[in-house]
Amino acid sequence: MYLKKLSVISFKNIAGASMEFTPGINCLVGDNGAGKTNLLDAIHYLSMSKSAFGMTDSQSLGHGAEFFVLEGGYDDGAGRSEQILCTFKPQVGKKLRRGEKEYSRASEHVGLIPVVTVAPSDSLLVSDEAEQRRRFLNGILSQTDRDYLGAVVRYNHLLAERNKLLKSYVSSSEELLEVLDMQLATAGDMIHTKRRELVDQITPSAGELYRRLSGDGEQVSLEYRSQLNHTTMAGLLSASREKDVVMGFTTAGIHRDDLLMTIDGYPLRKYGSQGQQKSLLTALKLAQYLLLGRKCDTRPILLLDDLFDKLDMQRVERLLGLVCGEEFGQVFISDCNKLRLEELLGRCGIPHSLFGVRAGSVEAL
Ligand SMILES: Nc1ncnc2c1ncn2[C@@H]1O[C@H](COP(=O)(O)OP(=O)(O)O)[C@@H](O)[C@H]1O
Ligand SMILES: [Mg+2]
């Protein structure tokens, strides 16, 4: 699927813009603060019904505006097209329309137009918080697997119930705890199985992409760390029950999972250079792209925000070579240096469309 036409009204700092894109490479250039990332986020928002950067609907509303509108025409190049309209007004909320039909819930839209974003904020994935990495795994699986999304929602709800019960535990609480544990066990085991399958699926591809991006032979490995790797969720809950009652919360479960990334055996977080970290995270996102493409049966849209962020010229050149390959579809690239980007694309002989973004307005160059 590729985005053919986009109109934006009052989305963040973009007061009004209307554009036509190519199915290939689209470049957005402009100074810092011009609105390039906001425009990419508008594309993400319309395609996935939410911000790529965790912004709420209200935060995405242009300052002083009463509503925002995003409208896009998509095409798969083989006869299928989609017209998507998204509006948001504070008292009314978000409305999403596919053709003539309004979705009853925005989440129904997720998966129709897959998008993968590579952005400076990916560096959060190597932060201290395992939560970021669980969110990454959840994000990939939710785009292709509705059962998974349902299980995560259920698990989080049950976990909150269980923690509430443990906080004010009395002996008569035991019966309810049994019931909650049984339900948590089903959801937890399913989430664990699917996360493990996912990590197994993307590991070889991420390693290969890393080598192609970095141009060296370092071995990359991804390891899914979970207390459930050696037991079941029911076993885990019953083994930790006494401790949980004393502590007053659930100490074990898939909410403690992590994804360990290493290069040549050394943890990326502690020992990786910025270039290595960025290359591996980009490789991980591209592996996600290829997997999504296979599962959704359409090539996702790729958003490369701040192309040169933490990558040297050579790696950027390899990255461009990769995303021009036939496994990839429509790509949006943002960069603050028009000359640098044009020079590079020209040198590599890559056809592209160019858009200038300035103070929230966009024009084809
Ligand atoms: N809801 C909003 N309404 C109006 N302006 C906003 C909103 N959210 C962010 N901005 C502005 O958008 C600008 C940043 O745009 P951004 O897309 O990040 O720029 P860049 O071109 O550097 O990627 C900032 O000036 C910021 O104040
Ligand atoms: Mg930006």
mmCIF file of C-alpha atoms and ligand atoms in Angstrom:
data_model
loop_
_atom_site.group_PDB
_atom_site.id
_atom_site.type_symbol
_atom_site.label_atom_id
_atom_site.label_comp_id
_atom_site.label_asym_id
_atom_site.label_seq_id
_atom_site.Cartn_x
_atom_site.Cartn_y
_atom_site.Cartn_z
ATOM 1 C CA MET A 1 0.000 0.000 0.000
ATOM 2 C CA TYR A 2 1.321 3.478 -0.701
ATOM 3 C CA LEU A 3 0.036 6.919 0.144
ATOM 4 C CA LYS A 4 -0.868 8.748 -3.040
ATOM 5 C CA LYS A 5 -2.479 11.924 -1.704
ATOM 6 C CA LEU A 6 -2.531 13.546 1.693
ATOM 7 C CA SER A 7 -4.325 16.608 3.053
ATOM 8 C CA VAL A 8 -3.703 17.950 6.511
ATOM 9 C CA ILE A 9 -5.545 20.628 8.472
ATOM 10 C CA SER A 10 -4.342 21.812 11.889
ATOM 11 C CA PHE A 11 -2.291 18.747 12.789
ATOM 12 C CA LYS A 12 0.432 19.960 15.185
ATOM 13 C CA ASN A 13 2.195 22.880 13.480
ATOM 14 C CA ILE A 14 0.896 22.000 10.009
ATOM 15 C CA ALA A 15 -1.958 24.458 9.501
ATOM 16 C CA GLY A 16 -2.908 23.255 6.057
ATOM 17 C CA ALA A 17 -1.144 21.193 3.388
ATOM 18 C CA SER A 18 -2.018 19.070 0.406
ATOM 19 C CA MET A 19 0.450 16.785 -1.305
ATOM 20 C CA GLU A 20 0.811 14.009 -3.857
ATOM 21 C CA PHE A 21 3.486 11.420 -3.269
ATOM 22 C CA THR A 22 5.308 8.893 -5.431
ATOM 23 C CA PRO A 23 5.161 5.164 -4.710
ATOM 24 C CA GLY A 24 8.962 5.288 -4.328
ATOM 25 C CA ILE A 25 11.170 7.633 -2.327
ATOM 26 C CA ASN A 26 9.707 10.872 -0.948
ATOM 27 C CA CYS A 27 12.027 13.336 0.756
ATOM 28 C CA LEU A 28 11.018 16.029 3.205
ATOM 29 C CA VAL A 29 13.615 18.725 3.742
ATOM 30 C CA GLY A 30 13.555 21.773 5.952
ATOM 31 C CA ASP A 31 15.153 23.391 8.990
ATOM 32 C CA ASN A 32 14.897 22.038 12.502
ATOM 33 C CA GLY A 33 11.458 22.707 13.914
ATOM 34 C CA ALA A 34 9.920 23.172 10.449
ATOM 35 C CA GLY A 35 7.444 20.308 10.809
ATOM 36 C CA LYS A 36 9.066 17.348 9.022
ATOM 37 C CA THR A 37 8.582 14.938 11.910
ATOM 38 C CA ASN A 38 5.037 16.248 12.378
ATOM 39 C CA LEU A 39 4.254 15.486 8.745
ATOM 40 C CA LEU A 40 5.637 11.976 9.088
ATOM 41 C CA ASP A 41 3.552 11.561 12.219
ATOM 42 C CA ALA A 42 0.458 12.704 10.289
ATOM 43 C CA ILE A 43 1.105 9.860 7.832
ATOM 44 C CA HIS A 44 1.553 7.416 10.700
ATOM 45 C CA TYR A 45 -1.551 8.686 12.431
ATOM 46 C CA LEU A 46 -3.770 8.344 9.377
ATOM 47 C CA SER A 47 -2.420 4.899 8.558
ATOM 48 C CA MET A 48 -2.357 3.459 12.075
ATOM 49 C CA SER A 49 -4.873 5.660 13.902
ATOM 50 C CA LYS A 50 -2.261 6.868 16.367
ATOM 51 C CA SER A 51 0.911 8.885 16.730
ATOM 52 C CA ALA A 52 4.253 7.181 16.098
ATOM 53 C CA PHE A 53 5.704 9.061 19.041
ATOM 54 C CA GLY A 54 3.152 8.424 21.744
ATOM 55 C CA MET A 55 1.407 11.803 21.411
ATOM 56 C CA THR A 56 -2.221 11.888 22.433
ATOM 57 C CA ASP A 57 -4.943 13.161 20.109
ATOM 58 C CA SER A 58 -5.146 16.444 22.028
ATOM 59 C CA GLN A 59 -1.387 16.964 21.884
ATOM 60 C CA SER A 60 -1.572 16.520 18.114
ATOM 61 C CA LEU A 61 -4.186 19.223 17.692
ATOM 62 C CA GLY A 62 -2.639 22.430 16.316
ATOM 63 C CA HIS A 63 -2.314 25.084 19.009
ATOM 64 C CA GLY A 64 -5.445 27.235 19.019
ATOM 65 C CA ALA A 65 -7.264 25.034 16.483
ATOM 66 C CA GLU A 66 -10.720 23.583 17.129
ATOM 67 C CA PHE A 67 -10.225 20.327 15.216
ATOM 68 C CA PHE A 68 -7.771 18.568 12.952
ATOM 69 C CA VAL A 69 -8.407 16.677 9.743
ATOM 70 C CA LEU A 70 -6.214 14.146 7.972
ATOM 71 C CA GLU A 71 -7.318 12.663 4.689
ATOM 72 C CA GLY A 72 -5.420 10.277 2.480
ATOM 73 C CA GLY A 73 -5.842 8.296 -0.680
ATOM 74 C CA TYR A 74 -3.896 5.026 -0.732
ATOM 75 C CA ASP A 75 -3.274 2.676 -3.632
ATOM 76 C CA ASP A 76 -1.686 -0.742 -3.882
ATOM 77 C CA GLY A 77 -0.667 -0.282 -7.503
ATOM 78 C CA ALA A 78 -2.766 -3.296 -8.463
ATOM 79 C CA GLY A 79 -6.270 -1.893 -8.509
ATOM 80 C CA ARG A 80 -7.066 -1.649 -4.810
ATOM 81 C CA SER A 81 -7.433 1.797 -3.308
ATOM 82 C CA GLU A 82 -8.464 3.134 0.081
ATOM 83 C CA GLN A 83 -9.719 6.521 1.118
ATOM 84 C CA ILE A 84 -9.161 7.209 4.816
ATOM 85 C CA LEU A 85 -10.454 10.217 6.720
ATOM 86 C CA CYS A 86 -9.527 11.000 10.303
ATOM 87 C CA THR A 87 -10.926 13.887 12.298
ATOM 88 C CA PHE A 88 -10.439 14.937 15.889
ATOM 89 C CA LYS A 89 -12.331 17.506 17.913
ATOM 90 C CA PRO A 90 -11.789 17.706 21.694
ATOM 91 C CA GLN A 91 -15.382 17.301 22.875
ATOM 92 C CA VAL A 92 -16.301 14.837 20.142
ATOM 93 C CA GLY A 93 -13.175 12.709 20.042
ATOM 94 C CA LYS A 94 -11.521 10.940 17.150
ATOM 95 C CA LYS A 95 -13.463 9.675 14.168
ATOM 96 C CA LEU A 96 -12.048 7.448 11.504
ATOM 97 C CA ARG A 97 -13.671 6.651 8.219
ATOM 98 C CA ARG A 98 -12.659 4.090 5.584
ATOM 99 C CA GLY A 99 -14.398 5.039 2.346
ATOM 100 C CA GLU A 100 -18.027 5.622 3.225
ATOM 101 C CA LYS A 101 -17.913 3.595 6.396
ATOM 102 C CA GLU A 102 -17.065 4.903 9.846
ATOM 103 C CA TYR A 103 -15.136 2.578 12.127
ATOM 104 C CA SER A 104 -16.821 1.957 15.455
ATOM 105 C CA ARG A 105 -13.390 1.704 17.062
ATOM 106 C CA ALA A 106 -10.113 3.207 15.866
ATOM 107 C CA SER A 107 -8.282 -0.049 16.653
ATOM 108 C CA GLU A 108 -10.201 -1.768 13.816
ATOM 109 C CA HIS A 109 -8.104 0.282 11.413
ATOM 110 C CA VAL A 110 -4.787 -1.102 12.705
ATOM 111 C CA GLY A 111 -3.224 -3.515 10.224
ATOM 112 C CA LEU A 112 -4.946 -2.227 7.080
ATOM 113 C CA ILE A 113 -2.078 0.091 6.176
ATOM 114 C CA PRO A 114 1.062 -1.129 7.916
ATOM 115 C CA VAL A 115 3.742 1.448 8.683
ATOM 116 C CA VAL A 116 7.210 1.127 10.170
ATOM 117 C CA THR A 117 9.025 4.166 11.579
ATOM 118 C CA VAL A 118 12.754 4.564 12.109
ATOM 119 C CA ALA A 119 13.349 7.635 14.250
ATOM 120 C CA PRO A 120 15.829 9.102 16.741
ATOM 121 C CA SER A 121 13.439 8.105 19.527
ATOM 122 C CA ASP A 122 14.227 4.447 18.752
ATOM 123 C CA SER A 123 17.189 4.941 21.067
ATOM 124 C CA LEU A 124 14.696 4.423 23.900
ATOM 125 C CA LEU A 125 14.922 0.759 22.961
ATOM 126 C CA VAL A 126 18.401 0.605 24.440
ATOM 127 C CA SER A 127 17.439 2.471 27.584
ATOM 128 C CA ASP A 128 17.211 0.976 31.059
ATOM 129 C CA GLU A 129 13.538 0.323 30.753
ATOM 130 C CA ALA A 130 12.554 -3.132 29.541
ATOM 131 C CA GLU A 131 9.071 -1.727 29.154
ATOM 132 C CA GLN A 132 10.184 0.017 25.941
ATOM 133 C CA ARG A 133 11.277 -3.296 24.461
ATOM 134 C CA ARG A 134 8.068 -5.059 25.493
ATOM 135 C CA ARG A 135 6.158 -2.214 23.874
ATOM 136 C CA PHE A 136 8.172 -2.732 20.695
ATOM 137 C CA LEU A 137 7.310 -6.450 20.610
ATOM 138 C CA ASN A 138 3.668 -5.655 21.406
ATOM 139 C CA GLY A 139 3.558 -3.069 18.624
ATOM 140 C CA ILE A 140 4.725 -5.521 15.974
ATOM 141 C CA LEU A 141 2.427 -8.322 17.079
ATOM 142 C CA SER A 142 -0.620 -6.070 17.463
ATOM 143 C CA GLN A 143 -0.389 -5.019 13.833
ATOM 144 C CA THR A 144 -0.765 -8.560 12.599
ATOM 145 C CA ASP A 145 -2.504 -10.486 15.354
ATOM 146 C CA ARG A 146 -5.779 -9.390 16.875
ATOM 147 C CA ASP A 147 -5.814 -12.299 19.349
ATOM 148 C CA TYR A 148 -2.485 -11.106 20.680
ATOM 149 C CA LEU A 149 -3.727 -7.561 21.163
ATOM 150 C CA GLY A 150 -6.775 -8.937 22.989
ATOM 151 C CA ALA A 151 -4.574 -11.075 25.241
ATOM 152 C CA VAL A 152 -2.368 -8.116 26.192
ATOM 153 C CA VAL A 153 -5.388 -5.976 27.073
ATOM 154 C CA ARG A 154 -6.814 -8.839 29.129
ATOM 155 C CA TYR A 155 -3.513 -9.587 30.853
ATOM 156 C CA ASN A 156 -3.007 -5.956 31.880
ATOM 157 C CA HIS A 157 -6.517 -5.727 33.208
ATOM 158 C CA LEU A 158 -6.220 -8.978 35.198
ATOM 159 C CA LEU A 159 -2.813 -7.975 36.506
ATOM 160 C CA ALA A 160 -4.243 -4.710 37.856
ATOM 161 C CA GLU A 161 -7.083 -6.649 39.520
ATOM 162 C CA ARG A 162 -4.649 -9.112 41.048
ATOM 163 C CA ASN A 163 -2.406 -6.348 42.367
ATOM 164 C CA LYS A 164 -5.387 -4.612 43.900
ATOM 165 C CA LEU A 165 -6.386 -7.840 45.626
ATOM 166 C CA LEU A 166 -2.844 -8.479 46.890
ATOM 167 C CA LYS A 167 -2.579 -4.998 48.324
ATOM 168 C CA SER A 168 -5.377 -5.633 50.798
ATOM 169 C CA TYR A 169 -5.111 -9.411 51.013
ATOM 170 C CA VAL A 170 -7.158 -11.334 53.593
ATOM 171 C CA SER A 171 -7.626 -15.105 53.813
ATOM 172 C CA SER A 172 -10.990 -14.942 52.061
ATOM 173 C CA SER A 173 -9.264 -13.397 49.030
ATOM 174 C CA GLU A 174 -7.826 -16.765 48.106
ATOM 175 C CA GLU A 175 -10.751 -17.923 46.021
ATOM 176 C CA LEU A 176 -10.734 -14.848 43.825
ATOM 177 C CA LEU A 177 -6.959 -15.092 43.509
ATOM 178 C CA GLU A 178 -7.331 -18.654 42.136
ATOM 179 C CA VAL A 179 -9.736 -17.414 39.472
ATOM 180 C CA LEU A 180 -7.554 -14.480 38.482
ATOM 181 C CA ASP A 181 -4.494 -16.730 38.299
ATOM 182 C CA MET A 182 -6.239 -19.147 35.976
ATOM 183 C CA GLN A 183 -7.221 -16.369 33.592
ATOM 184 C CA LEU A 184 -3.808 -14.718 33.810
ATOM 185 C CA ALA A 185 -2.210 -18.052 33.016
ATOM 186 C CA THR A 186 -4.077 -18.412 29.723
ATOM 187 C CA ALA A 187 -3.318 -14.883 28.571
ATOM 188 C CA GLY A 188 0.286 -14.991 29.824
ATOM 189 C CA ASP A 189 1.154 -18.272 28.118
ATOM 190 C CA MET A 190 -0.248 -17.047 24.825
ATOM 191 C CA ILE A 191 1.656 -13.767 24.957
ATOM 192 C CA HIS A 192 4.847 -15.608 25.825
ATOM 193 C CA THR A 193 4.516 -18.091 22.966
ATOM 194 C CA LYS A 194 3.854 -15.373 20.404
ATOM 195 C CA ARG A 195 6.671 -13.138 21.619
ATOM 196 C CA ARG A 196 9.085 -16.057 21.465
ATOM 197 C CA GLU A 197 8.004 -16.940 17.938
ATOM 198 C CA LEU A 198 8.408 -13.321 16.907
ATOM 199 C CA VAL A 199 11.934 -13.013 18.287
ATOM 200 C CA ASP A 200 12.889 -16.285 16.573
ATOM 201 C CA GLN A 201 11.479 -14.986 13.317
ATOM 202 C CA ILE A 202 13.205 -11.603 13.269
ATOM 203 C CA THR A 203 16.596 -12.571 14.710
ATOM 204 C CA PRO A 204 18.202 -13.981 11.517
ATOM 205 C CA SER A 205 16.849 -11.156 9.404
ATOM 206 C CA ALA A 206 17.959 -8.459 11.881
ATOM 207 C CA GLY A 207 21.478 -9.981 11.937
ATOM 208 C CA GLU A 208 21.697 -10.040 8.156
ATOM 209 C CA LEU A 209 20.374 -6.467 7.840
ATOM 210 C CA TYR A 210 22.820 -5.282 10.500
ATOM 211 C CA ARG A 211 25.752 -6.703 8.545
ATOM 212 C CA ARG A 212 24.522 -5.107 5.332
ATOM 213 C CA LEU A 213 24.048 -1.749 7.043
ATOM 214 C CA SER A 214 27.272 -1.681 9.016
ATOM 215 C CA GLY A 215 29.376 -3.372 6.370
ATOM 216 C CA ASP A 216 31.182 -5.537 8.911
ATOM 217 C CA GLY A 217 30.851 -9.054 10.141
ATOM 218 C CA GLU A 218 29.883 -8.557 13.782
ATOM 219 C CA GLN A 219 27.499 -11.139 15.125
ATOM 220 C CA VAL A 220 24.235 -9.801 16.348
ATOM 221 C CA SER A 221 21.999 -11.740 18.646
ATOM 222 C CA LEU A 222 18.568 -11.142 20.095
ATOM 223 C CA GLU A 223 17.480 -13.066 23.125
ATOM 224 C CA TYR A 224 13.986 -13.091 24.510
ATOM 225 C CA ARG A 225 14.326 -13.148 28.286
ATOM 226 C CA SER A 226 11.289 -14.377 30.115
ATOM 227 C CA GLN A 227 10.639 -16.186 33.359
ATOM 228 C CA LEU A 228 8.273 -18.256 31.256
ATOM 229 C CA ASN A 229 11.040 -19.705 29.087
ATOM 230 C CA HIS A 230 11.338 -22.583 31.554
ATOM 231 C CA THR A 231 7.905 -22.848 33.126
ATOM 232 C CA THR A 232 4.241 -22.029 32.601
ATOM 233 C CA MET A 233 2.459 -18.913 33.787
ATOM 234 C CA ALA A 234 0.357 -21.014 36.174
ATOM 235 C CA GLY A 235 3.514 -22.567 37.633
ATOM 236 C CA LEU A 236 5.152 -19.183 37.965
ATOM 237 C CA LEU A 237 2.173 -17.627 39.732
ATOM 238 C CA SER A 238 1.784 -20.454 42.173
ATOM 239 C CA ALA A 239 5.522 -20.509 42.944
ATOM 240 C CA SER A 240 5.548 -16.784 43.664
ATOM 241 C CA ARG A 241 2.203 -16.585 45.442
ATOM 242 C CA GLU A 242 3.538 -16.424 48.997
ATOM 243 C CA LYS A 243 6.022 -13.763 48.051
ATOM 244 C CA ASP A 244 3.345 -11.818 46.154
ATOM 245 C CA VAL A 245 1.075 -11.797 49.206
ATOM 246 C CA VAL A 246 3.907 -10.457 51.369
ATOM 247 C CA MET A 247 5.000 -7.879 48.796
ATOM 248 C CA GLY A 248 1.459 -6.860 47.927
ATOM 249 C CA PHE A 249 1.900 -7.089 44.154
ATOM 250 C CA THR A 250 2.563 -9.597 41.372
ATOM 251 C CA THR A 251 6.314 -10.108 41.278
ATOM 252 C CA ALA A 252 6.526 -12.529 38.350
ATOM 253 C CA GLY A 253 5.064 -12.823 34.881
ATOM 254 C CA ILE A 254 5.387 -11.647 31.300
ATOM 255 C CA HIS A 255 5.283 -8.056 32.521
ATOM 256 C CA ARG A 256 8.894 -8.670 33.532
ATOM 257 C CA ASP A 257 10.055 -9.874 30.083
ATOM 258 C CA ASP A 258 12.948 -8.277 28.240
ATOM 259 C CA LEU A 259 14.710 -8.422 24.920
ATOM 260 C CA LEU A 260 18.478 -8.642 25.199
ATOM 261 C CA MET A 261 20.451 -7.360 22.212
ATOM 262 C CA THR A 262 24.131 -8.166 21.853
ATOM 263 C CA ILE A 263 26.900 -7.525 19.342
ATOM 264 C CA ASP A 264 29.665 -10.128 19.337
ATOM 265 C CA GLY A 265 28.370 -11.276 22.691
ATOM 266 C CA TYR A 266 28.449 -7.856 24.375
ATOM 267 C CA PRO A 267 25.242 -6.158 25.469
ATOM 268 C CA LEU A 268 24.401 -3.339 23.073
ATOM 269 C CA ARG A 269 23.182 -1.059 25.845
ATOM 270 C CA LYS A 270 26.455 -1.017 27.776
ATOM 271 C CA TYR A 271 29.088 -1.623 25.138
ATOM 272 C CA GLY A 272 27.651 -0.560 21.777
ATOM 273 C CA SER A 273 28.835 2.695 20.183
ATOM 274 C CA GLN A 274 26.118 5.108 19.078
ATOM 275 C CA GLY A 275 26.704 4.034 15.469
ATOM 276 C CA GLN A 276 26.382 0.358 16.418
ATOM 277 C CA GLN A 277 23.264 1.008 18.473
ATOM 278 C CA LYS A 278 21.634 3.001 15.707
ATOM 279 C CA SER A 279 22.573 0.390 13.083
ATOM 280 C CA LEU A 280 21.161 -2.455 15.123
ATOM 281 C CA LEU A 281 17.956 -0.607 15.959
ATOM 282 C CA THR A 282 17.524 0.310 12.301
ATOM 283 C CA ALA A 283 18.166 -3.307 11.327
ATOM 284 C CA LEU A 284 15.580 -4.388 13.867
ATOM 285 C CA LYS A 285 13.011 -1.995 12.392
ATOM 286 C CA LEU A 286 13.776 -3.160 8.855
ATOM 287 C CA ALA A 287 13.397 -6.760 10.001
ATOM 288 C CA GLN A 288 10.044 -5.745 11.435
ATOM 289 C CA TYR A 289 9.225 -4.197 8.042
ATOM 290 C CA LEU A 290 10.007 -7.382 6.129
ATOM 291 C CA LEU A 291 8.035 -9.528 8.559
ATOM 292 C CA LEU A 292 5.019 -7.204 8.444
ATOM 293 C CA GLY A 293 5.180 -7.181 4.655
ATOM 294 C CA ARG A 294 4.983 -10.970 4.604
ATOM 295 C CA LYS A 295 2.186 -11.164 7.169
ATOM 296 C CA CYS A 296 0.024 -8.329 5.803
ATOM 297 C CA ASP A 297 0.603 -9.316 2.212
ATOM 298 C CA THR A 298 1.400 -5.734 1.284
ATOM 299 C CA ARG A 299 4.583 -3.703 1.492
ATOM 300 C CA PRO A 300 4.332 -1.365 4.485
ATOM 301 C CA ILE A 301 5.107 2.343 4.309
ATOM 302 C CA LEU A 302 8.545 3.134 5.711
ATOM 303 C CA LEU A 303 9.172 6.405 7.534
ATOM 304 C CA LEU A 304 12.828 7.322 8.023
ATOM 305 C CA ASP A 305 12.852 10.344 10.283
ATOM 306 C CA ASP A 306 16.109 12.314 10.513
ATOM 307 C CA LEU A 307 17.999 10.085 8.131
ATOM 308 C CA PHE A 308 21.481 11.050 9.280
ATOM 309 C CA ASP A 309 20.758 10.828 13.003
ATOM 310 C CA LYS A 310 23.746 8.926 14.462
ATOM 311 C CA LEU A 311 24.580 7.241 11.135
ATOM 312 C CA ASP A 312 27.641 8.181 9.090
ATOM 313 C CA MET A 313 27.472 8.833 5.341
ATOM 314 C CA GLN A 314 28.521 5.308 4.432
ATOM 315 C CA ARG A 315 25.839 3.684 6.564
ATOM 316 C CA VAL A 316 23.200 6.062 5.257
ATOM 317 C CA GLU A 317 24.245 5.137 1.731
ATOM 318 C CA ARG A 318 23.905 1.444 2.513
ATOM 319 C CA LEU A 319 20.548 2.083 4.159
ATOM 320 C CA LEU A 320 19.287 3.861 1.050
ATOM 321 C CA GLY A 321 20.566 1.011 -1.110
ATOM 322 C CA LEU A 322 18.634 -1.424 1.060
ATOM 323 C CA VAL A 323 15.314 0.428 1.081
ATOM 324 C CA CYS A 324 15.423 0.927 -2.687
ATOM 325 C CA GLY A 325 15.465 -2.830 -3.077
ATOM 326 C CA GLU A 326 12.401 -4.601 -4.322
ATOM 327 C CA GLU A 327 11.355 -5.931 -0.930
ATOM 328 C CA PHE A 328 10.614 -2.357 0.086
ATOM 329 C CA GLY A 329 7.801 -0.075 -1.066
ATOM 330 C CA GLN A 330 7.069 3.576 -0.426
ATOM 331 C CA VAL A 331 9.603 5.405 1.705
ATOM 332 C CA PHE A 332 9.482 8.838 3.353
ATOM 333 C CA ILE A 333 12.776 10.387 4.377
ATOM 334 C CA SER A 334 13.268 13.535 6.407
ATOM 335 C CA ASP A 335 16.491 15.497 6.649
ATOM 336 C CA CYS A 336 17.399 19.044 7.556
ATOM 337 C CA ASN A 337 20.097 19.321 4.896
ATOM 338 C CA LYS A 338 18.661 19.456 1.394
ATOM 339 C CA LEU A 339 22.032 19.659 -0.364
ATOM 340 C CA ARG A 340 23.450 16.663 1.463
ATOM 341 C CA LEU A 341 20.410 14.523 0.761
ATOM 342 C CA GLU A 342 20.117 15.525 -2.905
ATOM 343 C CA GLU A 343 23.804 14.970 -3.475
ATOM 344 C CA LEU A 344 23.611 11.504 -1.974
ATOM 345 C CA LEU A 345 20.462 10.462 -3.842
ATOM 346 C CA GLY A 346 21.954 11.804 -7.080
ATOM 347 C CA ARG A 347 25.209 9.918 -6.528
ATOM 348 C CA CYS A 348 23.294 6.686 -5.913
ATOM 349 C CA GLY A 349 21.025 7.371 -8.917
ATOM 350 C CA ILE A 350 17.860 7.084 -6.800
ATOM 351 C CA PRO A 351 14.730 8.713 -8.304
ATOM 352 C CA HIS A 352 12.726 10.639 -5.729
ATOM 353 C CA SER A 353 10.233 13.407 -5.054
ATOM 354 C CA LEU A 354 11.281 16.330 -2.953
ATOM 355 C CA PHE A 355 9.165 18.439 -0.590
ATOM 356 C CA GLY A 356 10.212 21.522 1.281
ATOM 357 C CA VAL A 357 8.791 21.981 4.761
ATOM 358 C CA ARG A 358 8.956 25.454 6.252
ATOM 359 C CA ALA A 359 7.172 26.735 9.377
ATOM 360 C CA GLY A 360 4.424 24.161 9.051
ATOM 361 C CA SER A 361 3.769 24.565 5.336
ATOM 362 C CA VAL A 362 4.787 22.098 2.663
ATOM 363 C CA GLU A 363 5.556 22.578 -1.010
ATOM 364 C CA ALA A 364 6.696 20.243 -3.759
ATOM 365 C CA LEU A 365 10.179 21.287 -4.940
HETATM 366 N N1 LIG B 1 0.170 20.591 18.808
HETATM 367 C C1 LIG B 1 0.974 21.475 18.219
HETATM 368 N N2 LIG B 1 0.504 22.617 17.669
HETATM 369 C C2 LIG B 1 1.328 23.514 17.071
HETATM 370 N N3 LIG B 1 2.666 23.334 16.962
HETATM 371 C C3 LIG B 1 3.183 22.204 17.476
HETATM 372 C C4 LIG B 1 2.383 21.219 18.107
HETATM 373 N N4 LIG B 1 3.176 20.206 18.518
HETATM 374 C C5 LIG B 1 4.414 20.563 18.144
HETATM 375 N N5 LIG B 1 4.441 21.738 17.509
HETATM 376 C C6 LIG B 1 5.589 22.475 16.955
HETATM 377 O O1 LIG B 1 6.137 21.768 15.888
HETATM 378 C C7 LIG B 1 7.515 22.127 15.768
HETATM 379 C C8 LIG B 1 8.380 20.896 15.620
HETATM 380 O O2 LIG B 1 8.111 20.289 14.435
HETATM 381 P P1 LIG B 1 8.906 18.988 14.016
HETATM 382 O O3 LIG B 1 8.061 18.275 13.048
HETATM 383 O O4 LIG B 1 9.394 18.221 15.196
HETATM 384 O O5 LIG B 1 10.153 19.680 13.292
HETATM 385 P P2 LIG B 1 11.303 19.010 12.439
HETATM 386 O O6 LIG B 1 11.161 19.599 11.068
HETATM 387 O O7 LIG B 1 12.569 19.436 13.098
HETATM 388 O O8 LIG B 1 11.105 17.545 12.449
HETATM 389 C C9 LIG B 1 7.893 22.827 17.033
HETATM 390 O O9 LIG B 1 8.060 24.184 16.740
HETATM 391 C C10 LIG B 1 6.713 22.609 17.946
HETATM 392 O O10 LIG B 1 6.501 23.687 18.802
HETATM 393 MG MG MG B 2 12.291 16.084 13.272
#
